[in-house]
Structure formats: C-alpha cells, structure tokens
C-alpha cells in the first residue's frame, strides 16, 4: 500500500477522501470517520518506515499532541500502525494556514494581531505546562479561521520535552532543526533550549503579522544564520517606511526578540499580555 495513493481507502477507520498536502516525511489527507466526523490524517512515507529517527519523530508528534488539551491546539485523536502504515489522526481545523491569510489580507491591524497572539500565547502556555517546547512556530503551522478569528496550533513534529536528558534528544549538538526565519538565536547552536525559545518565535510571528516583514533581512540561509547570531533585529518601526506603531507596541515586540535571555520576556503569557495590552489600549494605526 502506497501512502501517496490512498484516496478512497480506509485506514484505521478513517476514510481518506482527499489528498490535501505533503511534506518531506508525511502525506496528509482529509478524512471522514463514522464517529468523529472530519479529520486530518497524516501518514508517514513508507520509505521512512525503516528510519528509526523518522519513526520516532513521527510518534513524538503524536504523543506530544496527545499530552496537551487546549481549545487552540489541534486535538490528537489516535495514532498507530494500520496496514503497515504509520498514521496520525487529528482534529480537522477549519480555516487556512495563517501564512496564507496574511498573504491574502496583508498587514494586520494591532487589535486583530492581538486576538491571534492572545490565543497562541494560551496554547503555548498549555504546552509548556505539559513540559513541551514547540520549537517550530511559524505562520504555516497555525490554522486560522477568519469567520471566528480562531487559531489552532499544530505540528509538534520537532517539539521537545523540557524534561528530557541531553542523550534522549533526537537532535544532535550542532545540528539545527526548525525554520530559520522564526527560530531563536540560542537554538542555532543545537544547545538545549527553554520555553523562551518559543517566546522569541511568537514575537517574530507578531512582528510579521504587523508588518509582513521579518526582523532579519538575510537573503540566504548563511546570511540569515549570521545575522541571527551577531546582529540586533530591525526595530519594528523601521520595518517599512511610513509604518509606525505606538512605542508600547514596539517595546513589547522587541522585548520578545531580545537575544539576551535575561532581557527577553520569560514566558509566552508574559509576552502575550504585554503585547495585547499595548495593541488594544490606544488607537494605533492600521497599516
């Protein structure tokens, strides 16, 4: 059975109705279940089924997702092996990737950005309380429903248990995983990271929602890598000519982007509260 040709088949009770996407490790289907209704089913590519690291990472996404219950995190229904295929069944999230929404809608006004950041902060806070650091926050890993202004966080594929010993990690020192544009500088060395790495990524997402720009302008991975390690981020009010935000909004965002951990917001809740208060307390300026 080929994971790339399963439309119309049933896997572990899930009827795979439509192919909706794929990544380097898994194929994703829109599925129907007699009891749960719509679901998203991810199936590990068969060629990776003999790769212990790929299998463990796939299972880790399932296990970590199942450990956290929060209305802004996509539910994990079940996972396992069926017909020789590793599968993961998830709640079907309404809407579209946040990246697509921003590309279509343009820069978000601070109050709308605050609505999104508040929900993401709550979701990440729940994950952190469960001992899980996401490590791959980016607009493509967030579903957004414009009709309800609701977000759903997904993809714990490279998340890490904050209690793991160094030897239990799937990533090796000096080996980076994640999305460079949104990653915290301390992650680049491969060292163990704290919840503050997710704070940095959330601040980068916030910066992007407001400006459709990123705080570093490197054109190549090498240049971006170097900037992240050695240069300060571009201040929010310098992201685009003529685009200005209240000082409190800029201060909240830039505190989340501090390279110095002693100066960065300590928790996602602290960051989200500071930004949301600043973004909704004044008239601001719609970009």
mmCIF file of C-alpha atoms in Angstrom:
data_model
loop_
_atom_site.group_PDB
_atom_site.id
_atom_site.type_symbol
_atom_site.label_atom_id
_atom_site.label_comp_id
_atom_site.label_asym_id
_atom_site.label_seq_id
_atom_site.Cartn_x
_atom_site.Cartn_y
_atom_site.Cartn_z
ATOM 1 C CA UNK A 1 0.000 0.000 0.000
ATOM 2 C CA UNK A 2 1.419 3.352 -1.015
ATOM 3 C CA UNK A 3 0.890 6.357 1.266
ATOM 4 C CA UNK A 4 0.890 8.614 -1.775
ATOM 5 C CA UNK A 5 -2.053 6.777 -3.394
ATOM 6 C CA UNK A 6 -4.580 6.158 -0.646
ATOM 7 C CA UNK A 7 -7.524 8.366 -1.631
ATOM 8 C CA UNK A 8 -10.712 6.322 -1.381
ATOM 9 C CA UNK A 9 -9.252 3.822 1.051
ATOM 10 C CA UNK A 10 -9.888 3.411 4.759
ATOM 11 C CA UNK A 11 -7.044 3.404 7.267
ATOM 12 C CA UNK A 12 -7.805 2.574 10.905
ATOM 13 C CA UNK A 13 -11.454 3.514 10.384
ATOM 14 C CA UNK A 14 -10.691 6.793 8.614
ATOM 15 C CA UNK A 15 -11.951 7.043 5.033
ATOM 16 C CA UNK A 16 -9.351 9.078 3.140
ATOM 17 C CA UNK A 17 -11.426 11.388 0.971
ATOM 18 C CA UNK A 18 -8.899 13.873 -0.374
ATOM 19 C CA UNK A 19 -5.155 14.447 -0.557
ATOM 20 C CA UNK A 20 -4.531 17.893 0.950
ATOM 21 C CA UNK A 21 -0.776 18.197 1.305
ATOM 22 C CA UNK A 22 2.558 16.630 1.983
ATOM 23 C CA UNK A 23 5.912 17.330 3.492
ATOM 24 C CA UNK A 24 9.245 15.616 3.470
ATOM 25 C CA UNK A 25 8.115 12.914 5.881
ATOM 26 C CA UNK A 26 4.341 12.535 5.640
ATOM 27 C CA UNK A 27 1.312 12.796 3.375
ATOM 28 C CA UNK A 28 -1.838 14.462 4.724
ATOM 29 C CA UNK A 29 -5.425 13.568 3.849
ATOM 30 C CA UNK A 30 -8.839 14.955 4.616
ATOM 31 C CA UNK A 31 -10.692 12.008 6.082
ATOM 32 C CA UNK A 32 -14.099 11.020 7.412
ATOM 33 C CA UNK A 33 -14.712 8.906 10.490
ATOM 34 C CA UNK A 34 -18.118 7.402 11.398
ATOM 35 C CA UNK A 35 -17.956 8.774 14.947
ATOM 36 C CA UNK A 36 -15.574 11.734 14.827
ATOM 37 C CA UNK A 37 -16.615 13.195 11.512
ATOM 38 C CA UNK A 38 -13.970 15.153 9.611
ATOM 39 C CA UNK A 39 -10.338 14.542 10.487
ATOM 40 C CA UNK A 40 -6.879 15.161 9.105
ATOM 41 C CA UNK A 41 -4.809 12.001 8.747
ATOM 42 C CA UNK A 42 -1.050 12.092 8.354
ATOM 43 C CA UNK A 43 0.708 9.005 7.022
ATOM 44 C CA UNK A 44 4.444 8.535 7.264
ATOM 45 C CA UNK A 45 6.069 7.963 3.900
ATOM 46 C CA UNK A 46 6.729 4.217 3.506
ATOM 47 C CA UNK A 47 10.370 4.791 2.560
ATOM 48 C CA UNK A 48 10.893 6.270 6.039
ATOM 49 C CA UNK A 49 9.276 3.421 7.936
ATOM 50 C CA UNK A 50 12.669 1.778 8.407
ATOM 51 C CA UNK A 51 14.316 5.012 9.582
ATOM 52 C CA UNK A 52 14.214 4.909 13.400
ATOM 53 C CA UNK A 53 14.721 8.668 13.753
ATOM 54 C CA UNK A 54 11.898 9.464 11.307
ATOM 55 C CA UNK A 55 9.550 6.997 13.001
ATOM 56 C CA UNK A 56 10.410 8.297 16.458
ATOM 57 C CA UNK A 57 9.884 11.899 15.367
ATOM 58 C CA UNK A 58 6.515 10.982 13.827
ATOM 59 C CA UNK A 59 5.450 9.204 17.005
ATOM 60 C CA UNK A 60 6.705 12.087 19.105
ATOM 61 C CA UNK A 61 4.389 14.491 17.270
ATOM 62 C CA UNK A 62 1.504 12.166 18.079
ATOM 63 C CA UNK A 63 2.470 11.629 21.710
ATOM 64 C CA UNK A 64 3.170 15.281 22.444
ATOM 65 C CA UNK A 65 -0.031 16.389 20.761
ATOM 66 C CA UNK A 66 -1.982 13.887 22.840
ATOM 67 C CA UNK A 67 -0.421 15.232 26.051
ATOM 68 C CA UNK A 68 -1.884 18.715 25.623
ATOM 69 C CA UNK A 69 -5.574 19.538 25.682
ATOM 70 C CA UNK A 70 -6.418 23.122 24.773
ATOM 71 C CA UNK A 71 -9.048 24.718 22.517
ATOM 72 C CA UNK A 72 -6.322 26.438 20.472
ATOM 73 C CA UNK A 73 -4.337 23.249 19.835
ATOM 74 C CA UNK A 74 -5.436 20.708 17.249
ATOM 75 C CA UNK A 75 -6.618 17.565 19.039
ATOM 76 C CA UNK A 76 -4.839 14.270 18.502
ATOM 77 C CA UNK A 77 -7.476 11.572 18.033
ATOM 78 C CA UNK A 78 -5.326 8.479 17.727
ATOM 79 C CA UNK A 79 -2.212 7.078 16.109
ATOM 80 C CA UNK A 80 -0.543 3.781 15.414
ATOM 81 C CA UNK A 81 0.099 1.300 12.608
ATOM 82 C CA UNK A 82 -2.564 0.074 10.182
ATOM 83 C CA UNK A 83 -1.906 -1.983 7.045
ATOM 84 C CA UNK A 84 1.798 -1.469 7.671
ATOM 85 C CA UNK A 85 1.437 2.336 7.645
ATOM 86 C CA UNK A 86 2.252 4.715 10.473
ATOM 87 C CA UNK A 87 -0.710 7.081 10.812
ATOM 88 C CA UNK A 88 -1.721 10.038 12.954
ATOM 89 C CA UNK A 89 -5.357 11.198 13.086
ATOM 90 C CA UNK A 90 -6.001 14.807 14.068
ATOM 91 C CA UNK A 91 -8.919 17.159 14.542
ATOM 92 C CA UNK A 92 -9.933 18.864 11.301
ATOM 93 C CA UNK A 93 -9.176 22.564 11.811
ATOM 94 C CA UNK A 94 -11.404 24.995 9.952
ATOM 95 C CA UNK A 95 -9.857 27.873 8.038
ATOM 96 C CA UNK A 96 -6.484 28.198 6.376
ATOM 97 C CA UNK A 97 -2.816 28.435 7.349
ATOM 98 C CA UNK A 98 -2.153 31.789 8.986
ATOM 99 C CA UNK A 99 0.585 32.362 6.400
ATOM 100 C CA UNK A 100 -1.996 32.153 3.599
ATOM 101 C CA UNK A 101 -4.381 34.501 5.393
ATOM 102 C CA UNK A 102 -1.695 37.159 5.859
ATOM 103 C CA UNK A 103 -0.522 36.782 2.255
ATOM 104 C CA UNK A 104 -4.090 37.348 1.101
ATOM 105 C CA UNK A 105 -5.139 40.027 3.583
ATOM 106 C CA UNK A 106 -1.938 41.986 4.067
ATOM 107 C CA UNK A 107 -0.652 43.525 7.280
ATOM 108 C CA UNK A 108 -2.928 43.065 10.271
ATOM 109 C CA UNK A 109 -4.146 45.910 12.455
ATOM 110 C CA UNK A 110 -2.740 45.629 16.007
ATOM 111 C CA UNK A 111 -6.103 44.627 17.590
ATOM 112 C CA UNK A 112 -6.520 41.690 15.183
ATOM 113 C CA UNK A 113 -2.891 40.671 15.677
ATOM 114 C CA UNK A 114 -3.551 40.795 19.433
ATOM 115 C CA UNK A 115 -6.529 38.444 19.060
ATOM 116 C CA UNK A 116 -4.273 35.923 17.342
ATOM 117 C CA UNK A 117 -1.308 36.372 19.696
ATOM 118 C CA UNK A 118 -3.518 36.010 22.769
ATOM 119 C CA UNK A 119 -4.756 32.614 21.573
ATOM 120 C CA UNK A 120 -1.272 31.441 20.587
ATOM 121 C CA UNK A 121 0.085 32.516 23.953
ATOM 122 C CA UNK A 122 -2.608 30.499 25.724
ATOM 123 C CA UNK A 123 -1.950 27.434 23.549
ATOM 124 C CA UNK A 124 1.804 27.587 24.062
ATOM 125 C CA UNK A 125 1.352 28.191 27.768
ATOM 126 C CA UNK A 126 -0.645 24.956 27.988
ATOM 127 C CA UNK A 127 2.072 23.102 26.067
ATOM 128 C CA UNK A 128 4.775 24.497 28.340
ATOM 129 C CA UNK A 129 2.827 23.462 31.446
ATOM 130 C CA UNK A 130 2.788 19.961 29.974
ATOM 131 C CA UNK A 131 6.575 20.174 29.621
ATOM 132 C CA UNK A 132 6.590 20.576 25.832
ATOM 133 C CA UNK A 133 8.530 23.194 23.852
ATOM 134 C CA UNK A 134 7.192 23.544 20.305
ATOM 135 C CA UNK A 135 10.415 24.802 18.609
ATOM 136 C CA UNK A 136 8.894 25.224 15.135
ATOM 137 C CA UNK A 137 6.411 28.053 15.481
ATOM 138 C CA UNK A 138 5.641 29.769 12.194
ATOM 139 C CA UNK A 139 2.534 31.017 10.365
ATOM 140 C CA UNK A 140 2.451 27.849 8.251
ATOM 141 C CA UNK A 141 1.982 25.761 11.426
ATOM 142 C CA UNK A 142 -1.009 27.768 12.628
ATOM 143 C CA UNK A 143 -4.538 27.371 11.279
ATOM 144 C CA UNK A 144 -6.721 30.480 11.282
ATOM 145 C CA UNK A 145 -10.464 30.722 10.713
ATOM 146 C CA UNK A 146 -11.333 34.301 9.647
ATOM 147 C CA UNK A 147 -15.037 33.700 10.287
ATOM 148 C CA UNK A 148 -14.476 33.131 14.002
ATOM 149 C CA UNK A 149 -11.000 34.697 14.389
ATOM 150 C CA UNK A 150 -9.928 31.405 15.966
ATOM 151 C CA UNK A 151 -6.454 29.909 15.746
ATOM 152 C CA UNK A 152 -5.333 26.306 16.122
ATOM 153 C CA UNK A 153 -1.703 25.408 16.728
ATOM 154 C CA UNK A 154 -0.418 22.251 15.076
ATOM 155 C CA UNK A 155 2.703 20.298 14.135
ATOM 156 C CA UNK A 156 4.638 19.152 17.186
ATOM 157 C CA UNK A 157 6.966 17.191 14.909
ATOM 158 C CA UNK A 158 10.177 18.688 16.299
ATOM 159 C CA UNK A 159 8.848 19.641 19.717
ATOM 160 C CA UNK A 160 10.943 18.680 22.718
ATOM 161 C CA UNK A 161 10.139 17.505 26.207
ATOM 162 C CA UNK A 162 11.641 20.073 28.564
ATOM 163 C CA UNK A 163 12.475 17.264 30.998
ATOM 164 C CA UNK A 164 14.476 15.117 28.560
ATOM 165 C CA UNK A 165 18.092 14.381 29.302
ATOM 166 C CA UNK A 166 20.529 15.546 26.592
ATOM 167 C CA UNK A 167 21.200 11.982 25.478
ATOM 168 C CA UNK A 168 17.478 11.424 24.864
ATOM 169 C CA UNK A 169 17.138 14.219 22.325
ATOM 170 C CA UNK A 170 16.566 13.393 18.665
ATOM 171 C CA UNK A 171 18.639 16.361 17.517
ATOM 172 C CA UNK A 172 22.372 16.389 17.985
ATOM 173 C CA UNK A 173 24.529 19.232 19.232
ATOM 174 C CA UNK A 174 25.396 21.449 16.301
ATOM 175 C CA UNK A 175 22.510 20.109 14.203
ATOM 176 C CA UNK A 176 19.701 22.601 13.691
ATOM 177 C CA UNK A 177 16.069 21.745 13.073
ATOM 178 C CA UNK A 178 13.289 24.258 12.657
ATOM 179 C CA UNK A 179 12.510 27.185 10.381
ATOM 180 C CA UNK A 180 15.368 29.660 10.338
ATOM 181 C CA UNK A 181 13.268 32.804 9.845
ATOM 182 C CA UNK A 182 11.370 32.211 13.098
ATOM 183 C CA UNK A 183 13.905 30.436 15.278
ATOM 184 C CA UNK A 184 15.501 31.804 18.449
ATOM 185 C CA UNK A 185 19.249 32.519 18.180
ATOM 186 C CA UNK A 186 20.126 30.148 21.026
ATOM 187 C CA UNK A 187 18.610 27.271 19.054
ATOM 188 C CA UNK A 188 21.175 27.598 16.278
ATOM 189 C CA UNK A 189 23.976 26.070 18.342
ATOM 190 C CA UNK A 190 21.947 22.923 18.980
ATOM 191 C CA UNK A 191 22.007 23.537 22.732
ATOM 192 C CA UNK A 192 19.086 22.686 24.980
ATOM 193 C CA UNK A 193 16.515 25.462 24.857
ATOM 194 C CA UNK A 194 13.848 26.681 27.246
ATOM 195 C CA UNK A 195 10.320 27.992 26.809
ATOM 196 C CA UNK A 196 11.904 31.342 25.944
ATOM 197 C CA UNK A 197 12.743 29.949 22.501
ATOM 198 C CA UNK A 198 9.003 29.790 21.806
ATOM 199 C CA UNK A 199 8.671 33.343 23.160
ATOM 200 C CA UNK A 200 11.153 34.509 20.517
ATOM 201 C CA UNK A 201 9.322 32.673 17.740
ATOM 202 C CA UNK A 202 5.969 34.087 18.862
ATOM 203 C CA UNK A 203 7.469 37.589 18.864
ATOM 204 C CA UNK A 204 8.768 37.020 15.324
ATOM 205 C CA UNK A 205 5.306 35.910 14.203
ATOM 206 C CA UNK A 206 3.834 39.017 15.838
ATOM 207 C CA UNK A 207 6.352 41.215 14.003
ATOM 208 C CA UNK A 208 5.370 39.536 10.735
ATOM 209 C CA UNK A 209 1.623 39.883 11.322
ATOM 210 C CA UNK A 210 2.012 43.627 11.847
ATOM 211 C CA UNK A 211 4.456 44.363 9.028
ATOM 212 C CA UNK A 212 4.609 41.413 6.610
ATOM 213 C CA UNK A 213 8.351 41.731 7.165
ATOM 214 C CA UNK A 214 10.808 39.772 9.287
ATOM 215 C CA UNK A 215 13.216 41.275 11.840
ATOM 216 C CA UNK A 216 16.231 39.984 9.901
ATOM 217 C CA UNK A 217 16.690 40.571 6.184
ATOM 218 C CA UNK A 218 19.253 37.930 5.186
ATOM 219 C CA UNK A 219 18.649 36.655 1.656
ATOM 220 C CA UNK A 220 20.397 33.306 2.088
ATOM 221 C CA UNK A 221 20.423 30.794 4.950
ATOM 222 C CA UNK A 222 24.093 31.556 5.597
ATOM 223 C CA UNK A 223 23.481 35.318 5.779
ATOM 224 C CA UNK A 224 20.391 34.890 7.937
ATOM 225 C CA UNK A 225 22.217 32.491 10.257
ATOM 226 C CA UNK A 226 25.000 35.030 10.725
ATOM 227 C CA UNK A 227 22.583 37.892 11.356
ATOM 228 C CA UNK A 228 20.656 35.933 13.966
ATOM 229 C CA UNK A 229 23.842 35.231 15.899
ATOM 230 C CA UNK A 230 25.560 38.608 15.630
ATOM 231 C CA UNK A 231 23.130 41.438 14.823
ATOM 232 C CA UNK A 232 20.170 43.029 16.614
ATOM 233 C CA UNK A 233 16.754 42.666 14.965
ATOM 234 C CA UNK A 234 15.456 45.577 12.919
ATOM 235 C CA UNK A 235 13.216 47.717 15.179
ATOM 236 C CA UNK A 236 9.526 47.288 14.462
ATOM 237 C CA UNK A 237 9.076 50.924 13.455
ATOM 238 C CA UNK A 238 11.851 50.590 10.880
ATOM 239 C CA UNK A 239 10.395 47.529 9.162
ATOM 240 C CA UNK A 240 8.740 49.581 6.431
ATOM 241 C CA UNK A 241 8.906 53.255 5.538
ATOM 242 C CA UNK A 242 5.876 55.138 6.811
ATOM 243 C CA UNK A 243 4.651 52.301 9.030
ATOM 244 C CA UNK A 244 4.510 53.371 12.684
ATOM 245 C CA UNK A 245 3.219 51.763 15.847
ATOM 246 C CA UNK A 246 2.797 53.153 19.365
ATOM 247 C CA UNK A 247 6.006 52.938 21.449
ATOM 248 C CA UNK A 248 4.433 50.375 23.798
ATOM 249 C CA UNK A 249 3.625 48.054 20.885
ATOM 250 C CA UNK A 250 7.162 48.258 19.541
ATOM 251 C CA UNK A 251 8.652 47.768 23.015
ATOM 252 C CA UNK A 252 6.568 44.648 23.680
ATOM 253 C CA UNK A 253 7.505 43.044 20.359
ATOM 254 C CA UNK A 254 11.196 43.891 20.614
ATOM 255 C CA UNK A 255 11.414 42.562 24.184
ATOM 256 C CA UNK A 256 10.295 39.219 22.837
ATOM 257 C CA UNK A 257 13.139 39.391 20.290
ATOM 258 C CA UNK A 258 15.923 40.055 22.790
ATOM 259 C CA UNK A 259 18.950 37.827 22.204
ATOM 260 C CA UNK A 260 19.868 38.213 25.888
ATOM 261 C CA UNK A 261 17.614 35.762 27.734
ATOM 262 C CA UNK A 262 17.753 37.876 30.887
ATOM 263 C CA UNK A 263 16.068 40.710 28.957
ATOM 264 C CA UNK A 264 13.604 38.634 26.926
ATOM 265 C CA UNK A 265 10.078 38.043 28.220
ATOM 266 C CA UNK A 266 10.300 34.969 30.446
ATOM 267 C CA UNK A 267 7.074 33.256 29.381
ATOM 268 C CA UNK A 268 4.696 33.274 26.435
ATOM 269 C CA UNK A 269 1.984 34.529 28.770
ATOM 270 C CA UNK A 270 4.132 37.487 29.815
ATOM 271 C CA UNK A 271 4.866 38.344 26.186
ATOM 272 C CA UNK A 272 1.263 37.931 25.031
ATOM 273 C CA UNK A 273 -0.163 40.017 27.877
ATOM 274 C CA UNK A 274 2.300 42.855 27.282
ATOM 275 C CA UNK A 275 1.687 42.921 23.539
ATOM 276 C CA UNK A 276 -2.087 42.578 23.741
ATOM 277 C CA UNK A 277 -2.351 45.338 26.348
ATOM 278 C CA UNK A 278 -0.260 47.664 24.195
ATOM 279 C CA UNK A 279 -2.044 46.732 20.961
ATOM 280 C CA UNK A 280 -5.543 47.330 22.293
ATOM 281 C CA UNK A 281 -5.051 50.255 24.681
ATOM 282 C CA UNK A 282 -4.572 53.015 22.106
ATOM 283 C CA UNK A 283 -5.871 53.988 18.683
ATOM 284 C CA UNK A 284 -2.781 52.626 16.917
ATOM 285 C CA UNK A 285 -2.574 52.859 13.174
ATOM 286 C CA UNK A 286 -3.946 50.330 10.763
ATOM 287 C CA UNK A 287 -1.176 49.590 8.259
#
